[in-house]
Short mmCIF file of C-alpha atoms and ligand atoms in Angstrom, two decimals:
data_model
loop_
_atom_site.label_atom_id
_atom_site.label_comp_id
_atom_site.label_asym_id
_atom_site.label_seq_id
_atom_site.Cartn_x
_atom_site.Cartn_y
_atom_site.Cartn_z
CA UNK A 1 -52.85 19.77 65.99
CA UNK A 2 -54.19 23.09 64.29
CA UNK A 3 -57.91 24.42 64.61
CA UNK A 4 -58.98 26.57 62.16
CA UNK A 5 -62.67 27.64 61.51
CA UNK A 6 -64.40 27.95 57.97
CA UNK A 7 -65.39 30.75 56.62
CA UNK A 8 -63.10 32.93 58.66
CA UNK A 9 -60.20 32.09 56.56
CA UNK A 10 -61.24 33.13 53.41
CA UNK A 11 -62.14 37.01 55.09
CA UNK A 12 -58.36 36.62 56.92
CA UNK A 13 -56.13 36.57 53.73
CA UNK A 14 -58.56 38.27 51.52
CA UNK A 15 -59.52 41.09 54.36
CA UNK A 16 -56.25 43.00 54.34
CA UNK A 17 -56.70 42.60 50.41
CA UNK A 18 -59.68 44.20 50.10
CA UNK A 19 -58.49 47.14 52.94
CA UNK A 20 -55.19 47.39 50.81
CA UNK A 21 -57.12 48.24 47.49
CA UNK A 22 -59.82 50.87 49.14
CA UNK A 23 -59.78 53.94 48.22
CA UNK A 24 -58.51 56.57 51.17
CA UNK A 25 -61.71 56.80 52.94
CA UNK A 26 -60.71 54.91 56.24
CA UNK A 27 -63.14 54.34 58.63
CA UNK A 28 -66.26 54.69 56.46
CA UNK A 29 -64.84 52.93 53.42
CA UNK A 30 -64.04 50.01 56.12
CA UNK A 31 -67.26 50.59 57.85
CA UNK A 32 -68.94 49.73 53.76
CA UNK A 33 -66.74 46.52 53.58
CA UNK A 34 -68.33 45.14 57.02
CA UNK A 35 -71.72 45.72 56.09
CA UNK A 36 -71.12 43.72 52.46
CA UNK A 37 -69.30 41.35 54.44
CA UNK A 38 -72.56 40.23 56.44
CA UNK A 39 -74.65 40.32 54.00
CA UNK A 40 -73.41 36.93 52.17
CA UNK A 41 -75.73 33.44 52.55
CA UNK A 42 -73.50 30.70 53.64
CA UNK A 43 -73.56 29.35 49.77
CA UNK A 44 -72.39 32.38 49.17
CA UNK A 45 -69.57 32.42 51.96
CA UNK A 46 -68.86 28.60 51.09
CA UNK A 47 -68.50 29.81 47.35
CA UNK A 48 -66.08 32.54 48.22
CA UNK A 49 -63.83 30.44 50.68
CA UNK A 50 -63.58 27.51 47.94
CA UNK A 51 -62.56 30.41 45.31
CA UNK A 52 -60.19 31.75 47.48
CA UNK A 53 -58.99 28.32 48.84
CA UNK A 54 -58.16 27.41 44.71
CA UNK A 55 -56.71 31.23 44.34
CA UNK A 56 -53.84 30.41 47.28
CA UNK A 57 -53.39 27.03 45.81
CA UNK A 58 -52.71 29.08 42.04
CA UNK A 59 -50.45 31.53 44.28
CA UNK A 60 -48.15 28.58 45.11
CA UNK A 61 -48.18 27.26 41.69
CA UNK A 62 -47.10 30.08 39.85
CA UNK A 63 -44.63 31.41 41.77
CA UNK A 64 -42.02 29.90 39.85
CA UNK A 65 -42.78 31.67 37.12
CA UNK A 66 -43.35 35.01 39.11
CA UNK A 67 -39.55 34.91 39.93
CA UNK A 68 -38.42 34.13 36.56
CA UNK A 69 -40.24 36.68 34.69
CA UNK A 70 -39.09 39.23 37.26
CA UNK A 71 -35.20 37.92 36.99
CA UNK A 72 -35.87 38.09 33.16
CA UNK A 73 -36.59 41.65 33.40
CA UNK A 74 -33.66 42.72 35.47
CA UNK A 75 -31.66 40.61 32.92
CA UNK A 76 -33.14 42.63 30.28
CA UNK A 77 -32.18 46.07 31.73
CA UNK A 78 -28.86 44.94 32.55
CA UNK A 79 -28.40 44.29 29.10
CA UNK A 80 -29.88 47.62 27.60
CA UNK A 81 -26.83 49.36 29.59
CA UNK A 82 -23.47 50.09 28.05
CA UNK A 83 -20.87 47.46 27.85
CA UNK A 84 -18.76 49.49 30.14
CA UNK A 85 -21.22 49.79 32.85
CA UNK A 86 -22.06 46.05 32.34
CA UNK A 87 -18.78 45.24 33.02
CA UNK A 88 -18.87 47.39 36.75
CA UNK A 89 -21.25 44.29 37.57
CA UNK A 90 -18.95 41.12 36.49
CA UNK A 91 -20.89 38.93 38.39
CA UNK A 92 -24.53 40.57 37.93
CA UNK A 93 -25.57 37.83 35.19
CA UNK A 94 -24.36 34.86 37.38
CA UNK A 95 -26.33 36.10 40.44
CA UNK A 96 -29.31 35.92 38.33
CA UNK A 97 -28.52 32.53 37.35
CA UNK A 98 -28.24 31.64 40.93
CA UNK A 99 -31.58 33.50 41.71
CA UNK A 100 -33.53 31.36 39.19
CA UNK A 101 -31.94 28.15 40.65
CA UNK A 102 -33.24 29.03 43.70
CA UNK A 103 -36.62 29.87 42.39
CA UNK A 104 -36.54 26.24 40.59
CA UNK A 105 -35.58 24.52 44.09
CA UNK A 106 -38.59 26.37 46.08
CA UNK A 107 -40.99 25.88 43.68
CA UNK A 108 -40.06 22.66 43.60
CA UNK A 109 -40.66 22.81 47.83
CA UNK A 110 -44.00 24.49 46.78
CA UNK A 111 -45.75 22.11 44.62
CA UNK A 112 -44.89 19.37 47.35
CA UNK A 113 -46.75 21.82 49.78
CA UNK A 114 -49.83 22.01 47.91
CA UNK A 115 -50.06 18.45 46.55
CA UNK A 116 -52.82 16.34 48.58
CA UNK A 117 -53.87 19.87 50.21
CA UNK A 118 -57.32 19.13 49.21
CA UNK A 119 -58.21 16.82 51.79
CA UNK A 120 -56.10 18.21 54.35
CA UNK A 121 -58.88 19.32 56.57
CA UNK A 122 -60.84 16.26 58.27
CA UNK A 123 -64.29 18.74 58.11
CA UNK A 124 -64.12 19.93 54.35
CA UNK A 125 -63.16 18.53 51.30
CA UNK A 126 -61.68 21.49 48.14
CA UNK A 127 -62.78 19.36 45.21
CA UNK A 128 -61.08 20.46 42.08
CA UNK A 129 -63.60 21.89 39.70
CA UNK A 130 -61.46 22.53 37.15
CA UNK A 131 -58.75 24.20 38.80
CA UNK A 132 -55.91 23.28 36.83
CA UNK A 133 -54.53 26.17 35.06
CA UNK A 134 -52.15 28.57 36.45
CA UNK A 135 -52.79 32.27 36.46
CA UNK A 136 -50.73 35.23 37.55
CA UNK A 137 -51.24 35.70 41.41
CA UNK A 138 -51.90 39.18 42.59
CA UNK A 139 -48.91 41.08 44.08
CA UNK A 140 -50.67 40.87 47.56
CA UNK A 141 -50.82 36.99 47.56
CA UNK A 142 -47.20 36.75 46.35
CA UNK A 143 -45.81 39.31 48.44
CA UNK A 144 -47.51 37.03 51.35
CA UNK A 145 -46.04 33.70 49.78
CA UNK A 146 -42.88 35.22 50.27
CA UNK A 147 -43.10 35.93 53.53
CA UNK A 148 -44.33 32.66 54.24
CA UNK A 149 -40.88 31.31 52.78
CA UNK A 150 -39.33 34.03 54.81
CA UNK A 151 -40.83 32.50 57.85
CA UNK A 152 -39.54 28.81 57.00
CA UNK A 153 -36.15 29.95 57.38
CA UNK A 154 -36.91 31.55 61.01
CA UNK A 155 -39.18 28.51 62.36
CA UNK A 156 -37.54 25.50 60.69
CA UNK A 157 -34.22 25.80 59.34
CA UNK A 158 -30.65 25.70 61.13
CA UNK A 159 -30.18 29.38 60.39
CA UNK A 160 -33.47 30.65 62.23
CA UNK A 161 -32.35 29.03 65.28
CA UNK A 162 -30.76 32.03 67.53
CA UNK A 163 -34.31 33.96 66.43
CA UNK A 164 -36.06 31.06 67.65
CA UNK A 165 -34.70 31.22 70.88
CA UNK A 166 -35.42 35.20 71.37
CA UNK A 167 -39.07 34.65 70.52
CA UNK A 168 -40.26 31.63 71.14
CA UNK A 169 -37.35 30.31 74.03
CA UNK A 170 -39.01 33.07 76.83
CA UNK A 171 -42.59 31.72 76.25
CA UNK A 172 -41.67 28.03 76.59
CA UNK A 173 -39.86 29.01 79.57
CA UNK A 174 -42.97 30.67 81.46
CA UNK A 175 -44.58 27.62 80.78
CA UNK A 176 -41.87 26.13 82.48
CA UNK A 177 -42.12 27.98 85.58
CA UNK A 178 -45.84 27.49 85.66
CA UNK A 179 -46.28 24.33 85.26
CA UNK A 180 -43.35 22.30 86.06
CA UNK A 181 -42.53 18.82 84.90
CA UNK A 182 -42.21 17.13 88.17
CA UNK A 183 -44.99 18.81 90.08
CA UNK A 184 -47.70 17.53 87.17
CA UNK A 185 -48.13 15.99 84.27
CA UNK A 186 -47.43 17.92 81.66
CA UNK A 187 -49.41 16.20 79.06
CA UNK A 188 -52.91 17.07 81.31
CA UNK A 189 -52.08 20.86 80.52
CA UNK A 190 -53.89 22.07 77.33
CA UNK A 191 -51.72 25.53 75.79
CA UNK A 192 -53.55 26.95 73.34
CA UNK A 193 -51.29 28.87 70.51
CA UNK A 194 -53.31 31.36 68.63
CA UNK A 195 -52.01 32.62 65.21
CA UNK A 196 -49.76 29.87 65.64
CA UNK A 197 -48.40 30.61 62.15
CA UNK A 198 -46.03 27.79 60.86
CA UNK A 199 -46.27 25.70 64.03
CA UNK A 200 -42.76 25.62 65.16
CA UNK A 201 -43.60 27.31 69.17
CA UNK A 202 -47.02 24.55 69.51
CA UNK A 203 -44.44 21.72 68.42
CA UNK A 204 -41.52 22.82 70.51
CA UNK A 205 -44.46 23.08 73.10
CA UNK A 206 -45.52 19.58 72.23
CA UNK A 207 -42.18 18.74 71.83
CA UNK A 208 -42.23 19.28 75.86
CA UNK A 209 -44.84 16.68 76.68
CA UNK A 210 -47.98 19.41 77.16
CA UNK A 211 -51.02 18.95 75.18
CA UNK A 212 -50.64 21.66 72.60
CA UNK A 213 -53.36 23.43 69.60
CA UNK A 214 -52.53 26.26 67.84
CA UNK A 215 -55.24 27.76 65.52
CA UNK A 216 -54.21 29.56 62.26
CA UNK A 217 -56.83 30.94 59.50
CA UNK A 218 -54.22 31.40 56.99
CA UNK A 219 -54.60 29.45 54.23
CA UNK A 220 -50.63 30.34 53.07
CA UNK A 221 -50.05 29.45 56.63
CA UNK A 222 -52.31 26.26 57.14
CA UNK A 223 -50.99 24.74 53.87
CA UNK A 224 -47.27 24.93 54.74
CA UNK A 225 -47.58 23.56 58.32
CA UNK A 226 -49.16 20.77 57.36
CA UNK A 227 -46.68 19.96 55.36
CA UNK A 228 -43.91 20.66 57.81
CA UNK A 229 -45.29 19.33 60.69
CA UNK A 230 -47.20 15.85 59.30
CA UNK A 231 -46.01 15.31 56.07
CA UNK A 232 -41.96 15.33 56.18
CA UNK A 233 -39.87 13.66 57.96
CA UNK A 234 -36.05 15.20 58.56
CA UNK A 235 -35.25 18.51 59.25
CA UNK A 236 -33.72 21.52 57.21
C1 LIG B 1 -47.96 38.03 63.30
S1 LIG B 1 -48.38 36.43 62.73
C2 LIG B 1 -47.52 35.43 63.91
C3 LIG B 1 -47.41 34.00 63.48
C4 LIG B 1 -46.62 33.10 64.44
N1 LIG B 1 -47.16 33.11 65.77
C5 LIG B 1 -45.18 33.49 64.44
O1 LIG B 1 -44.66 33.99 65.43
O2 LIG B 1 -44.54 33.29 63.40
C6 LIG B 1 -50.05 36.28 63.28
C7 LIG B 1 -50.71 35.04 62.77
O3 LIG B 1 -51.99 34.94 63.35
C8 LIG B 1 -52.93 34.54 62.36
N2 LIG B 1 -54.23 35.03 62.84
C9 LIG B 1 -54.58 36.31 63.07
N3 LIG B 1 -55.84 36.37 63.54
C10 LIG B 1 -56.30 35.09 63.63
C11 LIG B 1 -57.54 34.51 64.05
N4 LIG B 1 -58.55 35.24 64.48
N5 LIG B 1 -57.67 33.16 63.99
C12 LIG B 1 -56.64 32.40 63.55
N6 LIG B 1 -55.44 32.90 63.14
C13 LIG B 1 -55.27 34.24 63.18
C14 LIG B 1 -52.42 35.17 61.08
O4 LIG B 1 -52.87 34.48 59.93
C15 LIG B 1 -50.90 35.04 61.26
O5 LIG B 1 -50.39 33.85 60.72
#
């Protein structure tokens, strides 16, 4: 269902990476980055997209952890304070507890995500070369992780649904109006999503009988759709 193409990805996630971390310089300092961008070979671009293509994979891994050491921290300072202003926050210690829980249970959704991701593309294979232990993800990638959980809740859980239909509910309707169901066949119109994100507007699109792609160079984003939209099989 999704197109992507190669090499692009790897500049998507890392792109706004690289513009984060310049120095103030704007245009110029952006104007550098293109110019080393087209310099690579394509062993050199197929290097860096494998690299980063193992560095999202490490991003999902280690999120777990992420969470805990930050929970462990606030548990710390909550225990450095007085008893008496401890005690303003009876139930500061429990939320916590509830927090890591939480953390256990999507990690738990995470590693499912990422297993078999390898061979999830039919024109590439991500051997692993020895990409087995976890390091600490940059705050970039796990600030977009996040968000990618964020956006499960909006495109594929119970509780996104009145978003979904403020979004996504206008654009299926156009389609509606433009190419109705009993004046042609719906499945001999080809909608094209682009940035389709975590599938959910292509499928509902699908969902409606029209041939439907989305592309998506995300890697965050390409990993979890697969799994949402060919790899389970109930919803919420
Ligand atoms: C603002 S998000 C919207 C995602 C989705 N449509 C939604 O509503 O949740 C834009 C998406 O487009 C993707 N994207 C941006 N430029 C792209 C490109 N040139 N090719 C493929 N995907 C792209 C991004 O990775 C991101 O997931």
């Amino acid at each position: 269902m999704f197109t992507h193409s190669r090499g692009q990805r790897r500049r998507r996630d890392s792109e706004e990476s690289e513009r984060n971390h310049a120095e103030p310089g704007g245009d110029l300092e952006f104007g550098s980055y293109t110019a080393r961008r087209q310099r690579k070979s394509p062993e050199e671009e197929e290097r860096l997209e494998r690299e980063h293509f193992w560095k999202i994979i490490n991003t999902f891994t280690c999120y777990g952890s992420h969470i805990h050491e930050r929970v462990n921290r606030a548990e710390r300072q909550f225990l450095s304070l007085p008893k008496s202003q401890q005690n303003m926050m009876p139930n500061f210690q429990s939320n916590l507890d509830r927090i890591r829980k939480c953390a256990d249970h999507n990690q738990e959704i995470l590693q499912l995500i990422v297993n078999d991701c390898t061979c999830m593309f039919e024109n590439k294979e991500y051997s692993n070369n020895g990409h087995n232990k976890p390091t600490p993800a940059s705050t970039f990638d796990m600030d977009k992780l996040k968000s990618t959980i964020k956006q499960f809740v909006r495109d594929w859980s119970e509780e996104g649904k009145s978003e979904r239909e403020v979004c996504y509910q206008p654009i299926i309707n156009e389609i509606l109006k433009y190419f109705p169901k009993d004046k042609c066949d719906p499945s001999d119109i080809t909608i094209l999503v682009p940035g389709a994100g975590l599938g959910r507007l292509a499928w509902e699109i699908a969902m409606h009988g029209y041939s439907c792609q989305g592309n998506e160079w995300s890697f965050f984003m390409l990993f979890s759709s697969n799994f949402v939209l060919n790899r389970i099989a109930r919803s919420s």
